[in-house]
Short mmCIF file of C-alpha atoms in Angstrom, two decimals:
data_model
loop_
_atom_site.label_atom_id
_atom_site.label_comp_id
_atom_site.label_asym_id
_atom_site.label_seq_id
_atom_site.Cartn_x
_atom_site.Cartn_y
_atom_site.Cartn_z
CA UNK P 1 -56.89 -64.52 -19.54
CA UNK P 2 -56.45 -66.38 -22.94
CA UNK P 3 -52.91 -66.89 -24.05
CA UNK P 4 -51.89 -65.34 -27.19
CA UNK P 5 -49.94 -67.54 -29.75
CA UNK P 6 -47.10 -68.09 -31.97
CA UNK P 7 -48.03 -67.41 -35.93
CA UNK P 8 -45.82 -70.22 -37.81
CA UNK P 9 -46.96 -70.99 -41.33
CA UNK P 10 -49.64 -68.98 -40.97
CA UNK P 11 -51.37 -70.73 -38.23
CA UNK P 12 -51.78 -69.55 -33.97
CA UNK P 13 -50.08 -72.16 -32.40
CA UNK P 14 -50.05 -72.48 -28.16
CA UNK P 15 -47.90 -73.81 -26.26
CA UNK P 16 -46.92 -75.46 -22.86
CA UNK P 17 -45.30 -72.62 -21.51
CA UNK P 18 -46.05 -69.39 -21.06
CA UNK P 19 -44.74 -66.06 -19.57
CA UNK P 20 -46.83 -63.04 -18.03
CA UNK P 21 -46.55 -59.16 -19.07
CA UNK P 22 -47.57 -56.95 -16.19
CA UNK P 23 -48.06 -52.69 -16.40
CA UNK P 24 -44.63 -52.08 -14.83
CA UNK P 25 -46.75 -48.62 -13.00
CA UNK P 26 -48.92 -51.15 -11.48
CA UNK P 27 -47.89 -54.24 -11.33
CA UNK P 28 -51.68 -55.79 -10.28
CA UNK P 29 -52.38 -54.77 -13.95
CA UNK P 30 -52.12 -58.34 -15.84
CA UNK P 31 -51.35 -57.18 -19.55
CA UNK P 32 -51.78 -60.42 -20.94
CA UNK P 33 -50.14 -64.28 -21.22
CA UNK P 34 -47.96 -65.27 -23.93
CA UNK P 35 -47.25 -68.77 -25.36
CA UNK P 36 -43.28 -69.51 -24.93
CA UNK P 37 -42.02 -71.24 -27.99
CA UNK P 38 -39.76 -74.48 -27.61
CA UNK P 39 -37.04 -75.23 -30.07
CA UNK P 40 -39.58 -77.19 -32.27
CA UNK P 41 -41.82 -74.48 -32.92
CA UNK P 42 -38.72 -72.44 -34.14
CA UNK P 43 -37.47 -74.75 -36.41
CA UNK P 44 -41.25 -75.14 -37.89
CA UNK P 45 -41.14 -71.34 -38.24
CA UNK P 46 -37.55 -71.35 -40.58
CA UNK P 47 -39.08 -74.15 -42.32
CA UNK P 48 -42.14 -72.14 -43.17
CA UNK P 49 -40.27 -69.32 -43.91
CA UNK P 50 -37.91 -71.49 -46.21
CA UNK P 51 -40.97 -73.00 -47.84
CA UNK P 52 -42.81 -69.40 -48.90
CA UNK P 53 -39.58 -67.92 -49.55
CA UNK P 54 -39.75 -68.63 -53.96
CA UNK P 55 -43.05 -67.35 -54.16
CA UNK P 56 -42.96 -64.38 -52.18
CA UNK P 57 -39.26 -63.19 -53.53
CA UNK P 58 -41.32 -64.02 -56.74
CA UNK P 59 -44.16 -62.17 -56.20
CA UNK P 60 -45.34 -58.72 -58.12
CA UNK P 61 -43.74 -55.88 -55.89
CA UNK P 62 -47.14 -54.24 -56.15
CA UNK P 63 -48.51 -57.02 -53.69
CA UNK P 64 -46.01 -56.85 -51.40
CA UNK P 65 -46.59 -52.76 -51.89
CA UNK P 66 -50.37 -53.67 -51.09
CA UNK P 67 -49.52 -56.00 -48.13
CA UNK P 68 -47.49 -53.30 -46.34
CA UNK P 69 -50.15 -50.37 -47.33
CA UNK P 70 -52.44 -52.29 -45.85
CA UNK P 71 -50.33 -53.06 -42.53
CA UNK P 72 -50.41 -49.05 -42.62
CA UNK P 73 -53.71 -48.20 -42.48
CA UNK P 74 -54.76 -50.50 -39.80
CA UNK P 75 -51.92 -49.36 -37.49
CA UNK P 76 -53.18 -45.53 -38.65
CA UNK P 77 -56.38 -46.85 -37.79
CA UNK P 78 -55.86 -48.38 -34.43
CA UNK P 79 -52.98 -45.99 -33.04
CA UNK P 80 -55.04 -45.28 -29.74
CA UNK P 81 -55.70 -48.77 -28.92
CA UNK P 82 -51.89 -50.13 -29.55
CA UNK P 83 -50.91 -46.91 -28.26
CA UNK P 84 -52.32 -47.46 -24.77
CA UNK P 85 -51.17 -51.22 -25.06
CA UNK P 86 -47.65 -50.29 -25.57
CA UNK P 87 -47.87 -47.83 -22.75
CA UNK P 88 -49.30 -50.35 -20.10
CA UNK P 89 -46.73 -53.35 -21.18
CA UNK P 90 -43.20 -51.05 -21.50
CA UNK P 91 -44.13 -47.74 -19.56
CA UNK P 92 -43.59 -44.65 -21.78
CA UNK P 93 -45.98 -41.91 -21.75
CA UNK P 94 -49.57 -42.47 -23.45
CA UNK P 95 -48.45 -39.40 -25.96
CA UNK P 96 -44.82 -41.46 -26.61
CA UNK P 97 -46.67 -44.60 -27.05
CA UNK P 98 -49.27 -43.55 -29.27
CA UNK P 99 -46.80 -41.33 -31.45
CA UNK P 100 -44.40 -44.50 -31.65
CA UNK P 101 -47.27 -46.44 -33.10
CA UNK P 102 -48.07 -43.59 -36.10
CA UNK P 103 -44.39 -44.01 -36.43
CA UNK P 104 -44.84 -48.16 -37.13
CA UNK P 105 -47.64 -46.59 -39.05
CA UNK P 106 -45.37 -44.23 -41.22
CA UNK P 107 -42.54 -46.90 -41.40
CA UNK P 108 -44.88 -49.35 -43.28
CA UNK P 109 -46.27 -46.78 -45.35
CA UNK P 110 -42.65 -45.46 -46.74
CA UNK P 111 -41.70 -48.87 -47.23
CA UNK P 112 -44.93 -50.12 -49.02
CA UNK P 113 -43.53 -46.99 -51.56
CA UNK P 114 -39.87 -48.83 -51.49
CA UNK P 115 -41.36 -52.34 -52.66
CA UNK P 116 -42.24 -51.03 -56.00
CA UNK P 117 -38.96 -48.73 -56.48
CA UNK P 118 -35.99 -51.41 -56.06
CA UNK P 119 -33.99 -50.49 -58.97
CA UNK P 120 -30.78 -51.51 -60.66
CA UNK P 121 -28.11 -50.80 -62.98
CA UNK P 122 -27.40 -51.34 -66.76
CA UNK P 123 -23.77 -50.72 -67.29
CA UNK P 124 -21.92 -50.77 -70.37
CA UNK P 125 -19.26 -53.61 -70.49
CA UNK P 126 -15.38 -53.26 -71.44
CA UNK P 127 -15.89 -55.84 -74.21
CA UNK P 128 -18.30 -55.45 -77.17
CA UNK P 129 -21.40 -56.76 -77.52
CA UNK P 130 -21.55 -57.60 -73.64
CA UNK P 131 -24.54 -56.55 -71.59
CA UNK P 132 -23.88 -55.79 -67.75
CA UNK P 133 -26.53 -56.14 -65.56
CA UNK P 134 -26.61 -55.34 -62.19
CA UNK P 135 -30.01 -56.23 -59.93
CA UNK P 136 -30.71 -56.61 -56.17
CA UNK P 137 -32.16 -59.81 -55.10
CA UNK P 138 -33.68 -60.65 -51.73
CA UNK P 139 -31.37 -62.16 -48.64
CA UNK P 140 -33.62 -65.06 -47.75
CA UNK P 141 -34.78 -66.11 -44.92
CA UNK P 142 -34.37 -63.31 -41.76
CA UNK P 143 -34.41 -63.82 -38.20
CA UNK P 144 -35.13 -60.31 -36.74
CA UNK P 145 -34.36 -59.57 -32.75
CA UNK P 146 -35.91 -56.75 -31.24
CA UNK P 147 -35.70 -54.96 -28.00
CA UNK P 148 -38.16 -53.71 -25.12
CA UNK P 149 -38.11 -50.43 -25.59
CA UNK P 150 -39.54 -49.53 -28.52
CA UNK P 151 -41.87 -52.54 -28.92
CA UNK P 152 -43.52 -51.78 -31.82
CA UNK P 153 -41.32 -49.05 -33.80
CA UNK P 154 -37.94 -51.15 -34.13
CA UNK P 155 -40.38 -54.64 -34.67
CA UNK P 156 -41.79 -52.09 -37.43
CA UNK P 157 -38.31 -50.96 -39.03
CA UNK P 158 -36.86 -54.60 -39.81
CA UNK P 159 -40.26 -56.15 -40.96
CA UNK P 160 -41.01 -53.74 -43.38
CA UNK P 161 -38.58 -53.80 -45.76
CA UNK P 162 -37.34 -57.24 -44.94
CA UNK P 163 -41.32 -57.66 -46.56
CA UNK P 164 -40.87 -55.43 -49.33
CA UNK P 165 -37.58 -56.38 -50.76
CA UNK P 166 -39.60 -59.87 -50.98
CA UNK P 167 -37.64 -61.86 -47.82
CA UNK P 168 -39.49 -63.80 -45.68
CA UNK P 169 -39.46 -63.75 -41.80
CA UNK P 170 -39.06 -65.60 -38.30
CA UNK P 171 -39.89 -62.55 -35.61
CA UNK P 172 -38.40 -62.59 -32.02
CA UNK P 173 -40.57 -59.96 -29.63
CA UNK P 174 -38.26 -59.08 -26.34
CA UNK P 175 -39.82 -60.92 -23.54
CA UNK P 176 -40.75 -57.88 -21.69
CA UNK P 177 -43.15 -56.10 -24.05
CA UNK P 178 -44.55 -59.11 -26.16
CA UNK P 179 -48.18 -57.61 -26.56
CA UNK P 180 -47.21 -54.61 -29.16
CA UNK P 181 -45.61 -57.21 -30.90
CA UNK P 182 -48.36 -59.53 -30.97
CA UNK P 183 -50.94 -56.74 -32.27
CA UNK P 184 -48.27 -55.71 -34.85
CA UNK P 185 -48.06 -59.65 -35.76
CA UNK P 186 -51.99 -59.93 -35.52
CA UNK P 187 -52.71 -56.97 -38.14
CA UNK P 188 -50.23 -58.55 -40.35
CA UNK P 189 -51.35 -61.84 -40.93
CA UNK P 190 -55.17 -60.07 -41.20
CA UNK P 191 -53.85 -57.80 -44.23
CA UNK P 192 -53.76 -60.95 -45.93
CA UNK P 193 -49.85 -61.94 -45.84
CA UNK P 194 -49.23 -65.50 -47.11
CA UNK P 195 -48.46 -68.45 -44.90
CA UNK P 196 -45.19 -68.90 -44.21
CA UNK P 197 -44.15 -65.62 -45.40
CA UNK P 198 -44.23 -63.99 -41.63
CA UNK P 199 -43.79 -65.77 -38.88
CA UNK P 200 -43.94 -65.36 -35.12
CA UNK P 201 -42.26 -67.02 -32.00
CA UNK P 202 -42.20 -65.86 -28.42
CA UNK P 203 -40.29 -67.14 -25.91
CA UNK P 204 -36.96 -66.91 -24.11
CA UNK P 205 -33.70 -64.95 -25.78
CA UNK P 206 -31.35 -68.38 -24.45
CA UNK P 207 -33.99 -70.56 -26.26
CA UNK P 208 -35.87 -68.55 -29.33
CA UNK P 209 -32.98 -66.77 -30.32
CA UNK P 210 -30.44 -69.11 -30.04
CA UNK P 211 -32.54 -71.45 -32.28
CA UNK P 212 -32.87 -68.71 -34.63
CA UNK P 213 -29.36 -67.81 -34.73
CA UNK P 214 -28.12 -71.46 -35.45
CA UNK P 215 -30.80 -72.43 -37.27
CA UNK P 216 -28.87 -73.57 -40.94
CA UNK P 217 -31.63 -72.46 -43.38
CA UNK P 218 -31.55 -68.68 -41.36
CA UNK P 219 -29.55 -66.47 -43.77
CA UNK P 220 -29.18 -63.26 -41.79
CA UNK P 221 -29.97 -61.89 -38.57
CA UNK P 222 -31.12 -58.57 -37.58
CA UNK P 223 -30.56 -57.75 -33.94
CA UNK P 224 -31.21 -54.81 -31.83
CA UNK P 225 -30.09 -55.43 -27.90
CA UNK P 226 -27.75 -54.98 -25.51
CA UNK P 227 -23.65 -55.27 -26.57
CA UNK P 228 -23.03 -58.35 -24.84
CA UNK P 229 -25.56 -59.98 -26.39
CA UNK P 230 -25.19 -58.61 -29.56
CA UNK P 231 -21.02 -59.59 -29.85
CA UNK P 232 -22.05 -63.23 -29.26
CA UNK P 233 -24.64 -62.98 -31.96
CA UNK P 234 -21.98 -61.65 -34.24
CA UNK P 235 -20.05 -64.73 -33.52
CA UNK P 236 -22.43 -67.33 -33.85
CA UNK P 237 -23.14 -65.70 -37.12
CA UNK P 238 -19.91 -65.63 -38.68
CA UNK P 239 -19.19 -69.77 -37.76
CA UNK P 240 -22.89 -70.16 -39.96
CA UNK P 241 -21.53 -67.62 -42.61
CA UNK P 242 -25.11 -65.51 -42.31
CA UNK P 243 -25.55 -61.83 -43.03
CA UNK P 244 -25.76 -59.59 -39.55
CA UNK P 245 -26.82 -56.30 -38.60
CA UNK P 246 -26.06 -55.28 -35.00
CA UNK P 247 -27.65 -52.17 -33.08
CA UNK P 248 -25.77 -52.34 -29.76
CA UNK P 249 -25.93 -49.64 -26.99
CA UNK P 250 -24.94 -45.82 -26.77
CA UNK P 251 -22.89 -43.15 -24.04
CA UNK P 252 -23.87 -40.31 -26.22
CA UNK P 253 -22.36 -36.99 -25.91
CA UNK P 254 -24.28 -33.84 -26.36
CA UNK P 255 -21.95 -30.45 -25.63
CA UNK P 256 -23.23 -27.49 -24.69
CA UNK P 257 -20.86 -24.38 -25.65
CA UNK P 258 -20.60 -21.21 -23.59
CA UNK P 259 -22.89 -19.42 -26.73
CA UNK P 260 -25.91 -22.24 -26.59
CA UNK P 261 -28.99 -20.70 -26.17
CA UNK P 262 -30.58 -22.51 -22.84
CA UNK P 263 -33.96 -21.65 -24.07
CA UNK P 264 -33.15 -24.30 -26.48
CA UNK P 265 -30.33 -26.39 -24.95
CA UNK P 266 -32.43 -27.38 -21.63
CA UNK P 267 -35.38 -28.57 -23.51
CA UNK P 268 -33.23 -30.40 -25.57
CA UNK P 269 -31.23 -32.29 -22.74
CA UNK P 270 -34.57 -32.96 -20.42
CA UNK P 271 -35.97 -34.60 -23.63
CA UNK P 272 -32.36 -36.30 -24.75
CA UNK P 273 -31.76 -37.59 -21.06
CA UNK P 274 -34.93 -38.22 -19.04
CA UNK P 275 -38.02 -38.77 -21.50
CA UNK P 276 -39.07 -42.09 -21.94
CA UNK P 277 -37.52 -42.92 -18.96
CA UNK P 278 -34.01 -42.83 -20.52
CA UNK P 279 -34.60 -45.82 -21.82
CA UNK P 280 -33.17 -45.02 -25.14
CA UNK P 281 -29.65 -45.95 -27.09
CA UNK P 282 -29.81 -42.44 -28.49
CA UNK P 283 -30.31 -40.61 -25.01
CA UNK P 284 -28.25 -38.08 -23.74
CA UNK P 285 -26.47 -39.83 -21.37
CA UNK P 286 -23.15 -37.39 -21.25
CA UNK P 287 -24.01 -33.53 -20.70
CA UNK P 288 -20.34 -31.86 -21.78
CA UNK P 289 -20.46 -28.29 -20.69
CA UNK P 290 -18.34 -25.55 -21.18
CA UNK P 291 -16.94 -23.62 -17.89
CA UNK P 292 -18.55 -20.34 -19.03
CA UNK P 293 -22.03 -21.91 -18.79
CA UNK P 294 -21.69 -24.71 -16.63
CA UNK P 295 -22.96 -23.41 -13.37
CA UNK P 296 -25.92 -21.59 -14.55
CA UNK P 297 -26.59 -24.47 -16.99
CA UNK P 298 -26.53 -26.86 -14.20
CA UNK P 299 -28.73 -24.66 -11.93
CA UNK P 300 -31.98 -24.68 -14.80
CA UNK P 301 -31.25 -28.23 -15.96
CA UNK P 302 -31.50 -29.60 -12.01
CA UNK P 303 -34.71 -27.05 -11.52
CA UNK P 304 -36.40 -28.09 -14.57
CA UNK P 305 -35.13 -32.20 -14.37
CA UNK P 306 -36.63 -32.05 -10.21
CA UNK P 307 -39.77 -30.32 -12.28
CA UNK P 308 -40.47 -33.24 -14.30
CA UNK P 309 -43.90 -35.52 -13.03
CA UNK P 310 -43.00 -38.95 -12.57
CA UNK P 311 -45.77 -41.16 -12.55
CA UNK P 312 -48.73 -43.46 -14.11
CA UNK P 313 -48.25 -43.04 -18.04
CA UNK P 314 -51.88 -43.07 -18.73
CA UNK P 315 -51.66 -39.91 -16.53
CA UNK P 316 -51.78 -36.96 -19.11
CA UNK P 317 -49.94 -35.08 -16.64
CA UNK P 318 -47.15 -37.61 -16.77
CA UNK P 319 -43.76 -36.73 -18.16
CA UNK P 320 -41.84 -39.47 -17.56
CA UNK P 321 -43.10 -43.28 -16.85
CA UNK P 322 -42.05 -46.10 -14.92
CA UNK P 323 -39.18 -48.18 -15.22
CA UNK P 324 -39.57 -51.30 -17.55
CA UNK P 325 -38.43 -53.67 -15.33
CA UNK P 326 -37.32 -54.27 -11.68
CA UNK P 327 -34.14 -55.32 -13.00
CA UNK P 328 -33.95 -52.33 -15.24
CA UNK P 329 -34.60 -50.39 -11.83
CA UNK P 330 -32.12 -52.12 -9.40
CA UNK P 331 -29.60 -51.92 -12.52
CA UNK P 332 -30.41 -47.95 -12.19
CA UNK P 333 -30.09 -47.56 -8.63
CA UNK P 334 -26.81 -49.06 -8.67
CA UNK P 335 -25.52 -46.39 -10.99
CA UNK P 336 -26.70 -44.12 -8.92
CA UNK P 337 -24.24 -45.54 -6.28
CA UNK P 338 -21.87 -46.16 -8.14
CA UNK P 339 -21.68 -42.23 -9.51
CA UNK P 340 -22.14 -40.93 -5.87
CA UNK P 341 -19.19 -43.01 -4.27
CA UNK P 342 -16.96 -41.84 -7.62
CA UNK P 343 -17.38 -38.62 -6.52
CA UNK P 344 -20.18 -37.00 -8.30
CA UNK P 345 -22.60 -34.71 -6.82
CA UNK P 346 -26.15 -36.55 -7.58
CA UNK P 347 -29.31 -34.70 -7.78
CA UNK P 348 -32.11 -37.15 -8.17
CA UNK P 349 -32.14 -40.77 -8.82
CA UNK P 350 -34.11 -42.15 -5.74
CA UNK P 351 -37.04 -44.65 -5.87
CA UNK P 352 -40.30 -43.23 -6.02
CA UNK P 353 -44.08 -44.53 -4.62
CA UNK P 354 -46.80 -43.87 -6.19
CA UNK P 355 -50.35 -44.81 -5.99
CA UNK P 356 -49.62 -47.98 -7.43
CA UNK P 357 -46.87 -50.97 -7.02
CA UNK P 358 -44.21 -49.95 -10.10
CA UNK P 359 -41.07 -49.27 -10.75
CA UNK P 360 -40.81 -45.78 -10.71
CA UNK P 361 -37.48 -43.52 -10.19
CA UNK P 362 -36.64 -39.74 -10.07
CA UNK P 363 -34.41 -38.84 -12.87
CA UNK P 364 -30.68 -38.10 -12.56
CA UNK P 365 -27.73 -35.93 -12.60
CA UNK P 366 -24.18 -36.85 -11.88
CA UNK P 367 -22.66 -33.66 -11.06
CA UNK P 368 -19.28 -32.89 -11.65
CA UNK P 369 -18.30 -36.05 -13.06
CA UNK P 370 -15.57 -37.10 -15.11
CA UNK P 371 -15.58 -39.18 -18.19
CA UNK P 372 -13.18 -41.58 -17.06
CA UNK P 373 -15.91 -42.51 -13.77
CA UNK P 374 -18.41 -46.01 -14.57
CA UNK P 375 -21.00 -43.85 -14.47
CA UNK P 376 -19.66 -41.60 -17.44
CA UNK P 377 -18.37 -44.75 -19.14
CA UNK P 378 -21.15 -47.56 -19.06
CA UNK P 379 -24.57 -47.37 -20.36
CA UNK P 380 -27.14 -47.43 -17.86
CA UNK P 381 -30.51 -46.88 -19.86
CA UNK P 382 -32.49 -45.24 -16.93
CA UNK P 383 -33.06 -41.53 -16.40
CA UNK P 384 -29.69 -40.84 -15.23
CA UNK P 385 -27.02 -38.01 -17.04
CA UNK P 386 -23.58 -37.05 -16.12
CA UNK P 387 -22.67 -33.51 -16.37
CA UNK P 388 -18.80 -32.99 -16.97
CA UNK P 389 -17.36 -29.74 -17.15
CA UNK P 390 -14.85 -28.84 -20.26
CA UNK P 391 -12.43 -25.78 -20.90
CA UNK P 392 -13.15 -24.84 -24.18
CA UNK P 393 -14.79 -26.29 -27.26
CA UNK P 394 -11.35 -28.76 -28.27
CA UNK P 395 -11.96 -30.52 -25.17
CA UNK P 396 -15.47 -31.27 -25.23
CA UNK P 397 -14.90 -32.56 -28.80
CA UNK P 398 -11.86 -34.99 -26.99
CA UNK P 399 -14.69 -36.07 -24.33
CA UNK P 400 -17.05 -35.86 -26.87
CA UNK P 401 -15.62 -38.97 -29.07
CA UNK P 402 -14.00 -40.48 -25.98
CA UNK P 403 -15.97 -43.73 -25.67
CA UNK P 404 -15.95 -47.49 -26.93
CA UNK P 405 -19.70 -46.16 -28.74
CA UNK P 406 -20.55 -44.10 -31.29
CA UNK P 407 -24.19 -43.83 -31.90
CA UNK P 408 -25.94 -40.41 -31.60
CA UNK P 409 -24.28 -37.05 -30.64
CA UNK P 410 -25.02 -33.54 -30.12
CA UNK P 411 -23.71 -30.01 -29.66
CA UNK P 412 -25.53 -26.91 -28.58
CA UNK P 413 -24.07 -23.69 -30.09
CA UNK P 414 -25.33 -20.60 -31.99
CA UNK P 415 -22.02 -20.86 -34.02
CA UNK P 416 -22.12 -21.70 -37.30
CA UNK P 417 -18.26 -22.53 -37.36
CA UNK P 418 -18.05 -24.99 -34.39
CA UNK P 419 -21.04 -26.77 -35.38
CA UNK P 420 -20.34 -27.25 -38.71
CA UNK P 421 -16.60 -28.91 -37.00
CA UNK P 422 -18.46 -31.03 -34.74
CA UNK P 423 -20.52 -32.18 -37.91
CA UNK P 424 -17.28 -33.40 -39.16
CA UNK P 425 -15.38 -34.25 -36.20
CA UNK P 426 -17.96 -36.44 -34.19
CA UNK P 427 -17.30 -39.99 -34.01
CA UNK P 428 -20.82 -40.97 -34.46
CA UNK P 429 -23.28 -42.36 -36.89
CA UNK P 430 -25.90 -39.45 -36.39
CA UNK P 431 -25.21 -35.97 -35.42
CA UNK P 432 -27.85 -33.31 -33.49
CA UNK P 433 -27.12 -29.49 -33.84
CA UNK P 434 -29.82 -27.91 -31.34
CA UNK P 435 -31.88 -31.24 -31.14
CA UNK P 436 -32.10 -33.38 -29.07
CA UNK P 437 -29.49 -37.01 -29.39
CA UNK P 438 -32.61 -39.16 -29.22
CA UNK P 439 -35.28 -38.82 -32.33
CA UNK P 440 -34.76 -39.68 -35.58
CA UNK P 441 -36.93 -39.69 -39.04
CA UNK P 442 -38.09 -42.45 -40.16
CA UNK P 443 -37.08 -41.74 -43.94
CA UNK P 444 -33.14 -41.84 -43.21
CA UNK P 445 -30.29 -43.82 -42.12
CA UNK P 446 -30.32 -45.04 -38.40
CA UNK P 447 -27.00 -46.38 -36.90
CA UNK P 448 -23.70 -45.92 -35.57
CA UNK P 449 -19.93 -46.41 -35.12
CA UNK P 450 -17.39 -48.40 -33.24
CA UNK P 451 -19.48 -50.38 -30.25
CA UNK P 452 -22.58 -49.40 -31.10
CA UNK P 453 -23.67 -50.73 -34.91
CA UNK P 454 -22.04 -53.68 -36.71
CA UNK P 455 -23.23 -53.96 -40.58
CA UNK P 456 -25.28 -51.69 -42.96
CA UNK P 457 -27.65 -49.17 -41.58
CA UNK P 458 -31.23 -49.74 -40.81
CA UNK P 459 -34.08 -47.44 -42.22
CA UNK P 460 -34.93 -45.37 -45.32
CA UNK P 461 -33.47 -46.81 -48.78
CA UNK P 462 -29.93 -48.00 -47.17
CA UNK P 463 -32.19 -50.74 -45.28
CA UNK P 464 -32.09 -52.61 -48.80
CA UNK P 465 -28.19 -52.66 -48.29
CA UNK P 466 -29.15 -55.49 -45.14
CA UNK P 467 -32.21 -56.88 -46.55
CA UNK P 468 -30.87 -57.80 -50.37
CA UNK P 469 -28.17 -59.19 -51.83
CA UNK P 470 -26.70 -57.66 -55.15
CA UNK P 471 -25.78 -60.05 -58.56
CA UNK P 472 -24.19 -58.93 -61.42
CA UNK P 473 -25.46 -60.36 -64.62
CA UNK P 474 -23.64 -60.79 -68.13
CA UNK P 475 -25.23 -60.96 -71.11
CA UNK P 476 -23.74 -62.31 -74.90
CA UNK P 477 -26.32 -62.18 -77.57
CA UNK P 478 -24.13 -63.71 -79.83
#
């Protein structure tokens, strides 16, 4: 198989190294081979990216409106093909995989609108005959971080408007699920984008990223990964002074009051907690229940969770997919343990065979678990939930908002009063009232609070908060 390639200064470069992507539901299935770039080829990339930076910050915002329609269309275009990429190289469902890639699809589009609409102020000045001008400007030069699990989305979310606010960029796939990003990377340098302007290097987190991260002519990082990783990022950033936006992990809480509707609560949780594998920083990872519903709660959630189909996601009677990883799996299964000898009841959770060699697992629930248990407390990212049992609705707010993260929550409740409290009251970036924790529009803010974000939020018009800089101009005619 021929080994795809770095795009620095607008070229396909190979190199020395490189690292294999296999279907994680059957592991004989070689995705592809990806070149592993060295600490050269990163450095050639920033000084690319350095070098196009004038003329694309420059540049008419109707071409970089153009350049991003275009990026669009062919992901419109080609959503079947990526689509069934994605879901061979990271394991979500065909139907997940194909809908994240309309999503890329939509993100480009919005932002393609947002290129021609940065605006500014004019503001009168305290002195006379003073002119106050206040315009946004681009950040620089970006280094952008993305995760596994939504290989082509989150890739989509920072290139975009890092694009159309007239940056320029030096792209870091996650090692696991490199050939969405390639694709992505491919269709962008065909829509015509200038040399130099984006830029792609594969390779090793301890190698690529570090390079990117310390790199002196890198003015701001974008980063979406795990919290460890993230908090060193954050420091290596501040010693170099550069801009940083952090989207870190999740334990979110979604309650479900003695008056929830399970018609809609259970579909709610099964898609919050176990679709796409639980590999998600927004899924449902904490089921708070109310005594008055608990047990009958429990009863439909287990039925309908043990209901699910766990298997190949090119199967369209697949629900849930492999595993990403065998780490990811092993990491999974531990939890599992871990939640059983803490004194949970566990439904689910075991290793599963299928046809094929993958990493496949039964989702999860911790049963009568308590928020102060590992399991409760740590984010796994598999298909596992604990389900803790509350009084009343003041203590599943307490357990609600009692953890180091504060990403997505939820409550399930036909009241009007103690939804519109929880609104308020939840420490999270994003709140859910009879939705699901995990799904989001495209359009709006994405982010969190406490461990989970660091910086401004990422989609819709605040992205331009990360992605520009603001100067205030003043003006004496004389």
């Amino acid at each position: 198989m021929t080994m795809k390639k770095n795009l620095v200064a607008g070229e396909w470069i190979g190199a020395s190294d490189a690292s294999e992507n296999r279907n994680p539901a059957d592991l004989s299935d070689l995705v592809g081979t990806y070149a592993r770039a060295d600490v050269d080829q990163v450095n050639a990339a920033v000084d690319a990216a350095n070098a196009a930076l004038d003329g694309w910050a420059m540049a008419s915002p109707q071409v970089r409106s153009d350049l991003l329609e275009r990026v669009a269309l062919q992901l419109f275009a080609r959503a079947d093909e990526i689509g069934t990429l994605l879901a061979r190289e990271e394991g979500k469902t065909l139907a997940e995989a194909k809908g994240e890639t309309f999503r890329a699809a939509q993100i480009f589009r919005f932002f393609a609108g947002e290129a021609i609409r940065v605006t500014g102020d004019a503001v009168a000045s305290v002195r006379p005959d003073v002119a106050v001008e206040v315009t946004r400007e681009p950040v620089g030069v970006v280094g952008l971080i993305t995760p596994w699990n939504f290989p082509i989305a989150i890739p989509a979310w920072k290139i975009a408007p890092a694009l159309a606010y007239g940056n320029t960029v030096v792209f870091k796939p996650a090692d696991l699920t490199l050939a969405s990003a390639h694709a992505l990377a491919e269709i962008i340098d065909a829509a015509g984008c200038p040399a130099g302007v984006f830029n792609l290097v594969m390779g090793r987190g301890s190698v690529v990223g570090d390079a990117i991260v310390n790199h002196p002519k890198v003015d701001a990082i974008s980063f979406t990964g795990s919290v460890p990783v993230g908090r060193n990022l954050a420091a290596e950033a501040a010693r170099g002074m550069k801009k940083i936006q952090l989207e870190m992990g999740g334990k979110n809480p979604m309650v479900v009051l003695d008056d929830a509707d399970l018609d809609v609560a259970v579909p709610a949780i099964l898609n919050g907690a176990f679709f796409s594998t639980g590999q998600r920083c927004t899924a449902s990872s904490r089921i708070v229940v109310e005594a008055g519903i608990h047990d009958i709660f429990v009863e439909r959630l287990s039925s309908e969770m043990q209901a699910l189909t766990v298997g190949n996601p090119l199967d369209a009677a697949t629900q849930v997919g492999p595993v990403v990883s065998e780490k990811q799996l092993a990491n999974n299964l531990s939890y599992v343990e871990i939640a059983g000898k803490e004194g949970a009841e566990v439904i689910g959770g075991e290793r599963l065979n299928r046809d094929t060699e993958g990493y496949f697992q039964a989702p999860a629930m911790f049963v009568n678990a308590t928020n102060s248990m590992r399991s409760s407390r740590e984010e796994i990212f598999g298909p596992c939930a604990s389900i803790i049992k509350v009084a009343d609705y003041d203590e599943a707010l307490a357990v609600a908002n009692d953890t180091e993260f504060g990403l997505s929550s939820g409550i399930c409740t036909s009241s009007l009063k103690h939804a519109r409290d929880f609104r308020r009251r939840s420490k999270a970036g994003m709140v859910m009232v009879n939705l699901p924790t995990a799904g989001v529009d495209y359009h709006v803010p994405f982010g969190g609070r406490k461990g989970s974000s660091h910086g401004s939020r990422e989609q819709g018009r605040y992205a331009a908060e990360f992605y520009t800089v603001v100067k205030t101009a003043y003006e004496f005619a004389g």
